[in-house]
PDB file of N, CA and C in Angstrom:
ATOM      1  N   UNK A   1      24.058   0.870  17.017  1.00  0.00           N
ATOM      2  CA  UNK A   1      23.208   0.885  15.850  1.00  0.00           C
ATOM      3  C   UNK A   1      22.224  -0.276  15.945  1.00  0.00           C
ATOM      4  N   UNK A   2      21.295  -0.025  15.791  1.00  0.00           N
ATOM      5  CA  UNK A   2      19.757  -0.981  16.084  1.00  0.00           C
ATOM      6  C   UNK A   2      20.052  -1.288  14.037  1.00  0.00           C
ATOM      7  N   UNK A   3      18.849  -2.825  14.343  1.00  0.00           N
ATOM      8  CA  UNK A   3      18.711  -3.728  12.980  1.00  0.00           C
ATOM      9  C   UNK A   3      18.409  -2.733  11.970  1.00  0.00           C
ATOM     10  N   UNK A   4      18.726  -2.755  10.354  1.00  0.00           N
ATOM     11  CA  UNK A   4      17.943  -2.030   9.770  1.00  0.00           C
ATOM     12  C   UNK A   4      16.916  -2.644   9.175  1.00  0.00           C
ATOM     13  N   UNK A   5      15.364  -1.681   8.803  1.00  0.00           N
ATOM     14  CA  UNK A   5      14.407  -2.158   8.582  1.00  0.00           C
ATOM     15  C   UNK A   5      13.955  -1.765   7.182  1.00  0.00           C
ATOM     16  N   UNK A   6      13.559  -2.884   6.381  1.00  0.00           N
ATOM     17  CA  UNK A   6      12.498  -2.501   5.110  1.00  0.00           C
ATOM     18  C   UNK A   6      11.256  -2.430   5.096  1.00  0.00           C
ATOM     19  N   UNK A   7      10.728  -1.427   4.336  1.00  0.00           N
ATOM     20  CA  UNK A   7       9.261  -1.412   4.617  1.00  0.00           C
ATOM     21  C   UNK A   7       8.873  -1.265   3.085  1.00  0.00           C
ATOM     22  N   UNK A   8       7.684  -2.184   2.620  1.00  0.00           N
ATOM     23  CA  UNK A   8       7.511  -2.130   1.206  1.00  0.00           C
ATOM     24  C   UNK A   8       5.873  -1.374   1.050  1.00  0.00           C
ATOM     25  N   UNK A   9       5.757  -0.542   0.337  1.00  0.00           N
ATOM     26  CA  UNK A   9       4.493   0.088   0.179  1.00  0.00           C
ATOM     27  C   UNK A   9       3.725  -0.919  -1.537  1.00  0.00           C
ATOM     28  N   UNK A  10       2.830  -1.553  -1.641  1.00  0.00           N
ATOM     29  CA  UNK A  10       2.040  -1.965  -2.900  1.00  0.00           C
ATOM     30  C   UNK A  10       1.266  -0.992  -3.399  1.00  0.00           C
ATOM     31  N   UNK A  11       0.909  -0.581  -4.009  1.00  0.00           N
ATOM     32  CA  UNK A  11      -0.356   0.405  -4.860  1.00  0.00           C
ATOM     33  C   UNK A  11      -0.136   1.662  -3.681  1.00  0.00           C
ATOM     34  N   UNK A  12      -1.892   1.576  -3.261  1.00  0.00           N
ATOM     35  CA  UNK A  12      -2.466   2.720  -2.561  1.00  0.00           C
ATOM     36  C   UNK A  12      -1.942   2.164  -0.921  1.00  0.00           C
ATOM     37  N   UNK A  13      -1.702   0.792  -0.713  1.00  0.00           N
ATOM     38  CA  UNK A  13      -2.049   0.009   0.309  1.00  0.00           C
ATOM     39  C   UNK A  13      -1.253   1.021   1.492  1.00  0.00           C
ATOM     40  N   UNK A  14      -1.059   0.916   2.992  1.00  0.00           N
ATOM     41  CA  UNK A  14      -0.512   1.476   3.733  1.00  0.00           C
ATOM     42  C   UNK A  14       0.964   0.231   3.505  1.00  0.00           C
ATOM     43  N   UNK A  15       1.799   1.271   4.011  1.00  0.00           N
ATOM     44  CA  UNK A  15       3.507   0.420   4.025  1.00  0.00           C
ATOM     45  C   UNK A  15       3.109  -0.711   5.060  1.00  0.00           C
ATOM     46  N   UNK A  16       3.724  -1.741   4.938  1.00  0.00           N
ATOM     47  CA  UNK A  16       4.218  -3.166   5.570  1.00  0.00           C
ATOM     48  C   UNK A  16       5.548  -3.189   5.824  1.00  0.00           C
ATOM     49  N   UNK A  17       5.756  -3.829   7.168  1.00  0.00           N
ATOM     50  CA  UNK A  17       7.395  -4.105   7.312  1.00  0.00           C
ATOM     51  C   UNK A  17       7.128  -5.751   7.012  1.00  0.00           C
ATOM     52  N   UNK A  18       8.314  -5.530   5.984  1.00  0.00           N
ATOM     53  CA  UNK A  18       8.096  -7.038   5.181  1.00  0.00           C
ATOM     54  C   UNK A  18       8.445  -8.384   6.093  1.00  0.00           C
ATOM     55  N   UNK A  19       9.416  -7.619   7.174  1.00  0.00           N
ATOM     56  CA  UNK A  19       9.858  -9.102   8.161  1.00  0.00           C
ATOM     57  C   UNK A  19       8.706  -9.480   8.848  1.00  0.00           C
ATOM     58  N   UNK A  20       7.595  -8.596   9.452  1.00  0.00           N
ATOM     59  CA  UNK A  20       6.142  -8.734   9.987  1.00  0.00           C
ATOM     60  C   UNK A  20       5.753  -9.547   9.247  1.00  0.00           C
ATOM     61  N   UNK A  21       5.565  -9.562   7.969  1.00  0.00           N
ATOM     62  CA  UNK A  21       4.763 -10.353   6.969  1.00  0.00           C
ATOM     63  C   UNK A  21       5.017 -11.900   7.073  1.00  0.00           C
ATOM     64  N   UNK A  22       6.309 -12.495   6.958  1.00  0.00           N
ATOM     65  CA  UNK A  22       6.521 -13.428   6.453  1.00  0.00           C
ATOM     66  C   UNK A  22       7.531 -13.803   7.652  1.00  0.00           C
ATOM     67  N   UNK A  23       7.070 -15.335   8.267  1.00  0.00           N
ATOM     68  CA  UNK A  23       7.657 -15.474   9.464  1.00  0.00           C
ATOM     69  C   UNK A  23       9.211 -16.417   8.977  1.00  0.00           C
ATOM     70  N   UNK A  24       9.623 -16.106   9.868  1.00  0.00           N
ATOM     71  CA  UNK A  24      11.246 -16.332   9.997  1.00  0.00           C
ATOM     72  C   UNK A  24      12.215 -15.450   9.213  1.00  0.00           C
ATOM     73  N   UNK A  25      11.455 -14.299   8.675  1.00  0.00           N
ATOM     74  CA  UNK A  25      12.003 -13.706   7.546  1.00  0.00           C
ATOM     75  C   UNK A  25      13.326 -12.731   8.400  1.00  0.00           C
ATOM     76  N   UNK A  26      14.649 -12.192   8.001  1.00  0.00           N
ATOM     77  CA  UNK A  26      15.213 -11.176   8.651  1.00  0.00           C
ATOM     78  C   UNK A  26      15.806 -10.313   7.238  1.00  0.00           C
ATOM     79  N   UNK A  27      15.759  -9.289   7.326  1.00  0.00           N
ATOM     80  CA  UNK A  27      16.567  -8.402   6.835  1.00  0.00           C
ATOM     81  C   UNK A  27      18.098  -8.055   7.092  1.00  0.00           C
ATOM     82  N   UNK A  28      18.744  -8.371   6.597  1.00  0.00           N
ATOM     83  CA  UNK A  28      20.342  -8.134   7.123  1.00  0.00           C
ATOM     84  C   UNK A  28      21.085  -6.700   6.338  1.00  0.00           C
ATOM     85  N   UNK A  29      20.202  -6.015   5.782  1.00  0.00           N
ATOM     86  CA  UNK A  29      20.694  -4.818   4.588  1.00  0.00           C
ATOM     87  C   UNK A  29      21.345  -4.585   3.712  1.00  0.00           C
ATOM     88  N   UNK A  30      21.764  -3.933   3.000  1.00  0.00           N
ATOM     89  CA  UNK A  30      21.972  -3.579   1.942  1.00  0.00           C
ATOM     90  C   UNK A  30      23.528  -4.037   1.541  1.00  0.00           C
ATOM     91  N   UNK A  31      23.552  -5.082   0.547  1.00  0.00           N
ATOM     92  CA  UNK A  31      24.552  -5.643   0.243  1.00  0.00           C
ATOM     93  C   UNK A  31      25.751  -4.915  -0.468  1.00  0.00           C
ATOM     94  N   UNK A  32      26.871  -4.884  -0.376  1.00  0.00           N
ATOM     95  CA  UNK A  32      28.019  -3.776  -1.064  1.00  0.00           C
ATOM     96  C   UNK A  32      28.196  -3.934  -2.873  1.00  0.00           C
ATOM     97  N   UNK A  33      27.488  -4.847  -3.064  1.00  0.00           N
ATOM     98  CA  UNK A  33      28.188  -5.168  -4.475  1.00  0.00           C
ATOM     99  C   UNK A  33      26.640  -4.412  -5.432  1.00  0.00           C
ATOM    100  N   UNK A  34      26.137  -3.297  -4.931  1.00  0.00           N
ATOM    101  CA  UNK A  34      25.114  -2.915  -5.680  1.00  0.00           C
ATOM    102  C   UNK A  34      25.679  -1.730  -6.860  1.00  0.00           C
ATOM    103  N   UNK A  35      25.146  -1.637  -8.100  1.00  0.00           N
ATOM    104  CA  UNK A  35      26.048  -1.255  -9.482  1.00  0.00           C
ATOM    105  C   UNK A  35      25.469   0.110  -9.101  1.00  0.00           C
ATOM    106  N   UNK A  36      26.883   1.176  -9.826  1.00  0.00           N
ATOM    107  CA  UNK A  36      26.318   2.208 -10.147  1.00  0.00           C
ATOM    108  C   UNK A  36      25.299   2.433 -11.160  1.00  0.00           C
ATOM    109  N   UNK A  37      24.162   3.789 -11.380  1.00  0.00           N
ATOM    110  CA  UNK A  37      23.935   3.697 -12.366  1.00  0.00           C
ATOM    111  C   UNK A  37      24.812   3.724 -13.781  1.00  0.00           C
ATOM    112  N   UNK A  38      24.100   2.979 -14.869  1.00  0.00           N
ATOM    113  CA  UNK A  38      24.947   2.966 -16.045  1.00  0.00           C
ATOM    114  C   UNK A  38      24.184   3.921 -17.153  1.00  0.00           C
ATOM    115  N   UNK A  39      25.415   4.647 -17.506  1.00  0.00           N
ATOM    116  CA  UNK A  39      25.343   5.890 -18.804  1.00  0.00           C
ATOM    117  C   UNK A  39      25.200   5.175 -19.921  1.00  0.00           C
ATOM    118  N   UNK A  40      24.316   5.265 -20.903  1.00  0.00           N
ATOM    119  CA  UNK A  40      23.707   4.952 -21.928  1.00  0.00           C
ATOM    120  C   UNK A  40      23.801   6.300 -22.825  1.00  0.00           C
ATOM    121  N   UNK A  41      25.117   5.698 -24.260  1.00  0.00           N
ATOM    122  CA  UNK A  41      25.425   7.307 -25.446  1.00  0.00           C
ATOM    123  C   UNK A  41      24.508   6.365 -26.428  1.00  0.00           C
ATOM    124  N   UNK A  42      23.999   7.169 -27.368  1.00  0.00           N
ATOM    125  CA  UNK A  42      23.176   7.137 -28.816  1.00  0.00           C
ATOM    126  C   UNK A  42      24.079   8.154 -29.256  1.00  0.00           C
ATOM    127  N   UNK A  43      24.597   7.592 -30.548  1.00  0.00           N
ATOM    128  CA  UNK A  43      25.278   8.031 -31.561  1.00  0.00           C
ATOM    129  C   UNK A  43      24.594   8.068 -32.857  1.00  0.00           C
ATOM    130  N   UNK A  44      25.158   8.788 -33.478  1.00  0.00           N
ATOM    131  CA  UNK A  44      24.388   8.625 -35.160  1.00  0.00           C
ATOM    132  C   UNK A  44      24.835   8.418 -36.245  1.00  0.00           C
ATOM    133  N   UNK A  45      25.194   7.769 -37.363  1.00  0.00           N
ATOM    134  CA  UNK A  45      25.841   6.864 -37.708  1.00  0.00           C
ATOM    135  C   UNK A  45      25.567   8.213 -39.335  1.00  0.00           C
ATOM    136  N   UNK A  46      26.822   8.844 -39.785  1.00  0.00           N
ATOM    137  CA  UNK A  46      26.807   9.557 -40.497  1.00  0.00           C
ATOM    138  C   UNK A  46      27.283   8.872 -41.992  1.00  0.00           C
ATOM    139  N   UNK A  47      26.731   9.207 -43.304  1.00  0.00           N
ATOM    140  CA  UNK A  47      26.882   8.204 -44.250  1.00  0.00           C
ATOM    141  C   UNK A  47      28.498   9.212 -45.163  1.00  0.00           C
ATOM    142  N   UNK A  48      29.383   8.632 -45.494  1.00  0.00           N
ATOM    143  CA  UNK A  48      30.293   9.172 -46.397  1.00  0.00           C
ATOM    144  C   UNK A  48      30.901   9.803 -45.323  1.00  0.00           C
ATOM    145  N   UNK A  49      30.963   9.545 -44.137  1.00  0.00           N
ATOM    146  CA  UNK A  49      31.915   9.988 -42.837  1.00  0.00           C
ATOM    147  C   UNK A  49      32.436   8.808 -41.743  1.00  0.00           C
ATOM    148  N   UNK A  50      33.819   8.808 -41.889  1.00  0.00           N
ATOM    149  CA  UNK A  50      34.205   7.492 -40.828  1.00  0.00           C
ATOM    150  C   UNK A  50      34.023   7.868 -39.101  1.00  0.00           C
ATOM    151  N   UNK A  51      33.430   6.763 -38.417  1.00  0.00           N
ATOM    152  CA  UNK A  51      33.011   6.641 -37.070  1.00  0.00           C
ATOM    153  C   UNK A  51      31.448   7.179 -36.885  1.00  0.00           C
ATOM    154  N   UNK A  52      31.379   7.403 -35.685  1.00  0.00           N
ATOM    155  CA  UNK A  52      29.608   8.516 -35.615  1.00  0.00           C
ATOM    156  C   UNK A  52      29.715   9.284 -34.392  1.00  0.00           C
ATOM    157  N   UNK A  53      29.001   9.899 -34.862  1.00  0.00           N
ATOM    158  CA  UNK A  53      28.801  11.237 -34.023  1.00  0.00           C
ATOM    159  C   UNK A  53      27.759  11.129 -32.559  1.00  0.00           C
ATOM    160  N   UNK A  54      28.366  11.477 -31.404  1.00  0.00           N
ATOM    161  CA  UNK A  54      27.604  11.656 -30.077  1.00  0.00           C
ATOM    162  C   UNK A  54      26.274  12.282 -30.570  1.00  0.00           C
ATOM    163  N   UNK A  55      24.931  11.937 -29.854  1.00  0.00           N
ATOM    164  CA  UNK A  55      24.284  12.764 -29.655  1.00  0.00           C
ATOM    165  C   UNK A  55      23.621  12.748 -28.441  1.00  0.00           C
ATOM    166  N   UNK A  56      23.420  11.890 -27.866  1.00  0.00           N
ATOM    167  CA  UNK A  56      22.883  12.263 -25.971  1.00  0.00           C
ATOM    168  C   UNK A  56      23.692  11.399 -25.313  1.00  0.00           C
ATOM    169  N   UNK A  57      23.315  11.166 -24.271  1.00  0.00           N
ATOM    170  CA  UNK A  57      23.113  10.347 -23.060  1.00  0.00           C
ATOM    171  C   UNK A  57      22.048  10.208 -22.097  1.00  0.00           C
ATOM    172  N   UNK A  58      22.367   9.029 -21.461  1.00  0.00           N
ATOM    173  CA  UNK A  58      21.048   9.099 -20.619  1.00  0.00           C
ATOM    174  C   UNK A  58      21.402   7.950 -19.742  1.00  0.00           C
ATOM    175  N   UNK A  59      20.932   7.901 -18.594  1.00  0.00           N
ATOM    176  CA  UNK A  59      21.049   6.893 -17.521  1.00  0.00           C
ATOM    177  C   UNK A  59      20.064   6.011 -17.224  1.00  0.00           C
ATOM    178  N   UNK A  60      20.715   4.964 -17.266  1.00  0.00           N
ATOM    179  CA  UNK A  60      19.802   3.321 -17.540  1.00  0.00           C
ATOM    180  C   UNK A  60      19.778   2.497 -15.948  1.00  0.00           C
ATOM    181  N   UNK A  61      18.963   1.818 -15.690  1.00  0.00           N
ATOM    182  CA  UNK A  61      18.527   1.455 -14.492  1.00  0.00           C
ATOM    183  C   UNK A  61      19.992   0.846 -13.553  1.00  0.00           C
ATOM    184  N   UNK A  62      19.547   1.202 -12.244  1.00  0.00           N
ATOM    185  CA  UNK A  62      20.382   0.751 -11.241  1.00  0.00           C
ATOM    186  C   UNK A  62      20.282  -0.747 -10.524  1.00  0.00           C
ATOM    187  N   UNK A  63      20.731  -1.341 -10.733  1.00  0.00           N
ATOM    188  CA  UNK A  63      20.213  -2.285  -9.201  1.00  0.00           C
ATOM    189  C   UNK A  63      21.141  -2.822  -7.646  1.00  0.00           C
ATOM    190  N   UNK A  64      20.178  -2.348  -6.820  1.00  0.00           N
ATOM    191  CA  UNK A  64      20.342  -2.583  -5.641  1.00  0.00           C
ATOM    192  C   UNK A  64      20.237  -4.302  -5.131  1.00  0.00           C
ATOM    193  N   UNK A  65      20.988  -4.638  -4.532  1.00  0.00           N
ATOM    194  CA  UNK A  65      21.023  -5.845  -3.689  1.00  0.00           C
ATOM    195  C   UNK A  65      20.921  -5.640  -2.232  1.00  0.00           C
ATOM    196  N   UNK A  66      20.136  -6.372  -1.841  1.00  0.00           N
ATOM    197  CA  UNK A  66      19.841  -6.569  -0.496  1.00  0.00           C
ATOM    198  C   UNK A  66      19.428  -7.865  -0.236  1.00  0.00           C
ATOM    199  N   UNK A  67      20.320  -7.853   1.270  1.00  0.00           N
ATOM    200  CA  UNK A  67      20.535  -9.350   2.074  1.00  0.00           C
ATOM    201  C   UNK A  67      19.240  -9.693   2.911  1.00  0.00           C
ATOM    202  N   UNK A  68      18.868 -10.838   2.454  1.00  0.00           N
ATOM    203  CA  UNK A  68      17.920 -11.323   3.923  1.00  0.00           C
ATOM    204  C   UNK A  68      18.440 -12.751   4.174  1.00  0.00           C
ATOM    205  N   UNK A  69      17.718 -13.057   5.346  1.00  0.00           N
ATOM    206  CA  UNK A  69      18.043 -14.698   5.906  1.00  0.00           C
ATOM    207  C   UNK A  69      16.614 -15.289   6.068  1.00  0.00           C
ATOM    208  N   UNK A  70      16.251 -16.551   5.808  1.00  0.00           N
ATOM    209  CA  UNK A  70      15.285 -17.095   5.979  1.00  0.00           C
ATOM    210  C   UNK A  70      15.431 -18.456   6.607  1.00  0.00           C
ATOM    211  N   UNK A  71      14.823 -17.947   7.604  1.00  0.00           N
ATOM    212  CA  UNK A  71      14.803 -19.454   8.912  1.00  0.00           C
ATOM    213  C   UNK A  71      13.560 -20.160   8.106  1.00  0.00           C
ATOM    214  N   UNK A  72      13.341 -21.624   8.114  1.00  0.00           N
ATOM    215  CA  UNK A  72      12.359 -22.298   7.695  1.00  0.00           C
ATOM    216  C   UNK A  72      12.609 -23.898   8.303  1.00  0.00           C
ATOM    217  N   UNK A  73      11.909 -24.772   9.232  1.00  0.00           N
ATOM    218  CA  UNK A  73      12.056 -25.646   9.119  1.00  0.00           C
ATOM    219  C   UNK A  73      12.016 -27.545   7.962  1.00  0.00           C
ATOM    220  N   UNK A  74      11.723 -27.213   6.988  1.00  0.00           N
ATOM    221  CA  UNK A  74      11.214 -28.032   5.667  1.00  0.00           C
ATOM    222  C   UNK A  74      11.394 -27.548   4.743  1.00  0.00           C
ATOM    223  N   UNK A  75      11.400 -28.087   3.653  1.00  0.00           N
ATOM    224  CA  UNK A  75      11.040 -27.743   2.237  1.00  0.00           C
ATOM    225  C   UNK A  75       9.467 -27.050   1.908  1.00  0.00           C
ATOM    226  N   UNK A  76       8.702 -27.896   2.492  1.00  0.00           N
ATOM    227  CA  UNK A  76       7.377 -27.002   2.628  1.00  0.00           C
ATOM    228  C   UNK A  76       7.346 -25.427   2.964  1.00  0.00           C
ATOM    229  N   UNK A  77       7.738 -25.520   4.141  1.00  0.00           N
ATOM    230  CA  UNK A  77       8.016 -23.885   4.712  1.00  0.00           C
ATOM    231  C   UNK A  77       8.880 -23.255   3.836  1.00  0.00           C
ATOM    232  N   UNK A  78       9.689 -23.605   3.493  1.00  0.00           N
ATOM    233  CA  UNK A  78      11.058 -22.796   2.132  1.00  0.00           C
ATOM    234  C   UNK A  78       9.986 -22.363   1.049  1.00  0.00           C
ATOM    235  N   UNK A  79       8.906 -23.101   0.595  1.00  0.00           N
ATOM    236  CA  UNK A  79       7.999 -23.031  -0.319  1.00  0.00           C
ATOM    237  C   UNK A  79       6.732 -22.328  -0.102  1.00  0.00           C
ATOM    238  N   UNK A  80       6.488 -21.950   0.899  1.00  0.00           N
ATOM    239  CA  UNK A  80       5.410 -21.510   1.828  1.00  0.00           C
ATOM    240  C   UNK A  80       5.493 -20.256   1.507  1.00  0.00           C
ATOM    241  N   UNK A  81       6.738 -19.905   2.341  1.00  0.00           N
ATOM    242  CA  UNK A  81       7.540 -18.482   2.386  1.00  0.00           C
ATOM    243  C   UNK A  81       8.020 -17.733   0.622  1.00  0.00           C
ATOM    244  N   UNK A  82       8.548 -18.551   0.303  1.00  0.00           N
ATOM    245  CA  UNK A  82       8.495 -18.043  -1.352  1.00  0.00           C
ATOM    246  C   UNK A  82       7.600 -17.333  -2.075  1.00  0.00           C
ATOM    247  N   UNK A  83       5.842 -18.418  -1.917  1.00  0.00           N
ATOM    248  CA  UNK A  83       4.791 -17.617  -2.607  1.00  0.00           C
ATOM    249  C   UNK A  83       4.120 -16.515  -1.970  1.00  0.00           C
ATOM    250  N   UNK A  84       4.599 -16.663  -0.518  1.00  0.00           N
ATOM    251  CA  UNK A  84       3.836 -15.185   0.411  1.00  0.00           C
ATOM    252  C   UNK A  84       4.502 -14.473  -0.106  1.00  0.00           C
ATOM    253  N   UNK A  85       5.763 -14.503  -0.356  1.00  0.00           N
ATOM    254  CA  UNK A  85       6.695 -13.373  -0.783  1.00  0.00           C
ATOM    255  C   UNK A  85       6.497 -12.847  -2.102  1.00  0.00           C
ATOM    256  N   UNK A  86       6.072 -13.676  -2.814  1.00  0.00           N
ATOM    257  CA  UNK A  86       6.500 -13.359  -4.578  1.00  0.00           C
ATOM    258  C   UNK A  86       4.554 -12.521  -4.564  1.00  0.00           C
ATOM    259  N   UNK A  87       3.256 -13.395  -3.473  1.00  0.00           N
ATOM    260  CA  UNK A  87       2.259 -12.669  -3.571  1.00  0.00           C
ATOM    261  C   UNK A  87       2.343 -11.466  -3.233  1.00  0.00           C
ATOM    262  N   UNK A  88       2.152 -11.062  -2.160  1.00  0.00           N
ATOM    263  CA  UNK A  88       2.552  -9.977  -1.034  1.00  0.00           C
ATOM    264  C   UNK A  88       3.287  -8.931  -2.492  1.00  0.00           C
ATOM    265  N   UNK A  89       4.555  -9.376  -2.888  1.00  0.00           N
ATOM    266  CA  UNK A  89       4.912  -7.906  -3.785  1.00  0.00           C
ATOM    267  C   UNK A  89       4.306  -7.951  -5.298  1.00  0.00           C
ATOM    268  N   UNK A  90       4.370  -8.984  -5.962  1.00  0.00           N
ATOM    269  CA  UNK A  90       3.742  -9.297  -7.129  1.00  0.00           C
ATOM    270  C   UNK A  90       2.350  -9.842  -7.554  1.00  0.00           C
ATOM    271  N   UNK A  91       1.610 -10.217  -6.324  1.00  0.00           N
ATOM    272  CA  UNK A  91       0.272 -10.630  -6.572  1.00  0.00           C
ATOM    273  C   UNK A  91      -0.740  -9.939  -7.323  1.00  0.00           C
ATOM    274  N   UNK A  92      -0.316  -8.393  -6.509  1.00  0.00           N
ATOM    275  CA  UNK A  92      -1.701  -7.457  -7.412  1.00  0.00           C
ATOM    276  C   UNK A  92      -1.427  -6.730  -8.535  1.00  0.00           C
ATOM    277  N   UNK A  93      -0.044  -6.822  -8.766  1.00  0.00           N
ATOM    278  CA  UNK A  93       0.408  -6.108  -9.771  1.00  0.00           C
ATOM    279  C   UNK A  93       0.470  -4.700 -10.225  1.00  0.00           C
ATOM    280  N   UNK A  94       0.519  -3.910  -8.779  1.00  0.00           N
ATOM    281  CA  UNK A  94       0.713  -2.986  -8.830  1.00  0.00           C
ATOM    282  C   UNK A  94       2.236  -1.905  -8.751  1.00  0.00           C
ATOM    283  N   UNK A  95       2.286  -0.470  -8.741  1.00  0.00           N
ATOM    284  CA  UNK A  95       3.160  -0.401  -8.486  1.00  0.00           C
ATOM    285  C   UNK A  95       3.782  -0.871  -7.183  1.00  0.00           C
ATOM    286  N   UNK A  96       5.535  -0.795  -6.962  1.00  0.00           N
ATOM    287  CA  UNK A  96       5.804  -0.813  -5.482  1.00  0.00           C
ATOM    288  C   UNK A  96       6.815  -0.658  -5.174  1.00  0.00           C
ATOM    289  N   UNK A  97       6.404  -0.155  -3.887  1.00  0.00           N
ATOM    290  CA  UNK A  97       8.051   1.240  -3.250  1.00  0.00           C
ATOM    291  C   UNK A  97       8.261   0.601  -2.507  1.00  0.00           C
ATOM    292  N   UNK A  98       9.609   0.818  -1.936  1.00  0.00           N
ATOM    293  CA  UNK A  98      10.016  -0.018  -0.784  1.00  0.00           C
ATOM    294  C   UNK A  98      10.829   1.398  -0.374  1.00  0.00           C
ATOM    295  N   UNK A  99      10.987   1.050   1.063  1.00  0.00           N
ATOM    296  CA  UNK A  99      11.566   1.784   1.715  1.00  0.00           C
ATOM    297  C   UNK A  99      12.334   1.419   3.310  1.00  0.00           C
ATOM    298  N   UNK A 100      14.109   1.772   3.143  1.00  0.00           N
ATOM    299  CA  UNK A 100      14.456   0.981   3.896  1.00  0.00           C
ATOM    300  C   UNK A 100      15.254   1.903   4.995  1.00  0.00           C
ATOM    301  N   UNK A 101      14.735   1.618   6.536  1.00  0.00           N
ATOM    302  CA  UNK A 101      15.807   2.696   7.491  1.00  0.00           C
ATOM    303  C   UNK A 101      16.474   1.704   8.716  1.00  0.00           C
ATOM    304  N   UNK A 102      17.382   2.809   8.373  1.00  0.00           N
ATOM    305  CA  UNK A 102      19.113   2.459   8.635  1.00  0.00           C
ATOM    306  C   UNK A 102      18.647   3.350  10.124  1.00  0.00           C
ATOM    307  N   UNK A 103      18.567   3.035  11.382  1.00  0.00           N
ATOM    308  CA  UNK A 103      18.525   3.999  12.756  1.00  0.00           C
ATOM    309  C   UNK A 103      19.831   3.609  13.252  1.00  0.00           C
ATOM    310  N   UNK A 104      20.176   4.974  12.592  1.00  0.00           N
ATOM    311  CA  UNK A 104      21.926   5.293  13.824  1.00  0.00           C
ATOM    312  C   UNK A 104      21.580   5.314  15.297  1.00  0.00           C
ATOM    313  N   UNK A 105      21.990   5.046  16.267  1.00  0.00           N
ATOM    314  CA  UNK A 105      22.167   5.434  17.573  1.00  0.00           C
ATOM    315  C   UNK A 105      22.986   5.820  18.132  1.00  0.00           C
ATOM    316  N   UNK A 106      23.139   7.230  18.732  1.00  0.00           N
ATOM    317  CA  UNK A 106      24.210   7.603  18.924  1.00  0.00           C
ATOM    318  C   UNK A 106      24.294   8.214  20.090  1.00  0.00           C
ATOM    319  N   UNK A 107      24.881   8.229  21.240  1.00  0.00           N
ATOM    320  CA  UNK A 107      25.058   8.212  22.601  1.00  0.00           C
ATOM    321  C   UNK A 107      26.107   9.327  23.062  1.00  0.00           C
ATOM    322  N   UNK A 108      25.190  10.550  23.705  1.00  0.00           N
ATOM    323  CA  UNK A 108      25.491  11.896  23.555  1.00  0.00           C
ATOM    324  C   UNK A 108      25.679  11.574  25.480  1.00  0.00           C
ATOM    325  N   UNK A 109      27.240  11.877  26.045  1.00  0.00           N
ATOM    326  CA  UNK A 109      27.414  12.363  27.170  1.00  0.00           C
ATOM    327  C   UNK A 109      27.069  13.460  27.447  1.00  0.00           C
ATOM    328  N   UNK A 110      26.564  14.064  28.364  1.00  0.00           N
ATOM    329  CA  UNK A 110      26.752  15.333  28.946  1.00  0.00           C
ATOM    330  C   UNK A 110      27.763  15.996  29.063  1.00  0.00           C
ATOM    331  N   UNK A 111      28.301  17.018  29.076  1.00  0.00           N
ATOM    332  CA  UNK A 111      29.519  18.035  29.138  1.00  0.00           C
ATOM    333  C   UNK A 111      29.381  18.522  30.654  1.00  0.00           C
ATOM    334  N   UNK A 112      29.872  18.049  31.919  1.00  0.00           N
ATOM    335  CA  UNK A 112      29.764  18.735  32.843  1.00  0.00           C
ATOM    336  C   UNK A 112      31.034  19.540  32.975  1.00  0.00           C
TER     337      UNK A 112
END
């Protein structure tokens, strides 16, 4: 199995692989402790009746964790690397997708 890679898309812009961007940067993937989504009930609160009554559900945001490592020699560079990072996804304030692949490799003998 080869490294896995993130690639973050901003607005219209073409995708970036974010480790290209920002030097010493590595991606190490997708961390285990990421939450399921969480179910969100609205109830309705009935007057001259004890408890309340269901009326939907609905599913409330997920979040994902993901690992990187950052080589930096200084505090400068630790600081360097921070605002490329926080520009690069938050500068223009647009939307932004990220997108991350996992390349299995898998090693097919021949059947003689």
């Amino acid at each position: 199995m080869s490294e896995p890679e993130i690639y973050v898309k901003v607005g219209n812009q073409p995708e970036i692989k974010l480790t290209d961007k920002i030097t010493g940067l590595s991606y190490l993937g997708m961390d285990d402790s990421g939450s399921s989504p969480q179910v969100v009930n609205n109830y309705q609160q009935l007057a001259a009746v004890d408890g309340q009554q269901f009326i939907s559900e609905a599913y409330d945001k997920r979040t994902m964790n993901e690992k990187f490592s950052l080589n930096f020699m200084d505090y400068e560079d630790l600081q360097l690397a921070k605002h490329k990072l926080y520009n690069l996804l938050f500068g223009s304030r647009q939307l932004i997708g990220f997108a991350i692949l996992l390349i299995w490799l898998k090693c097919i003998s021949p059947i003689r």
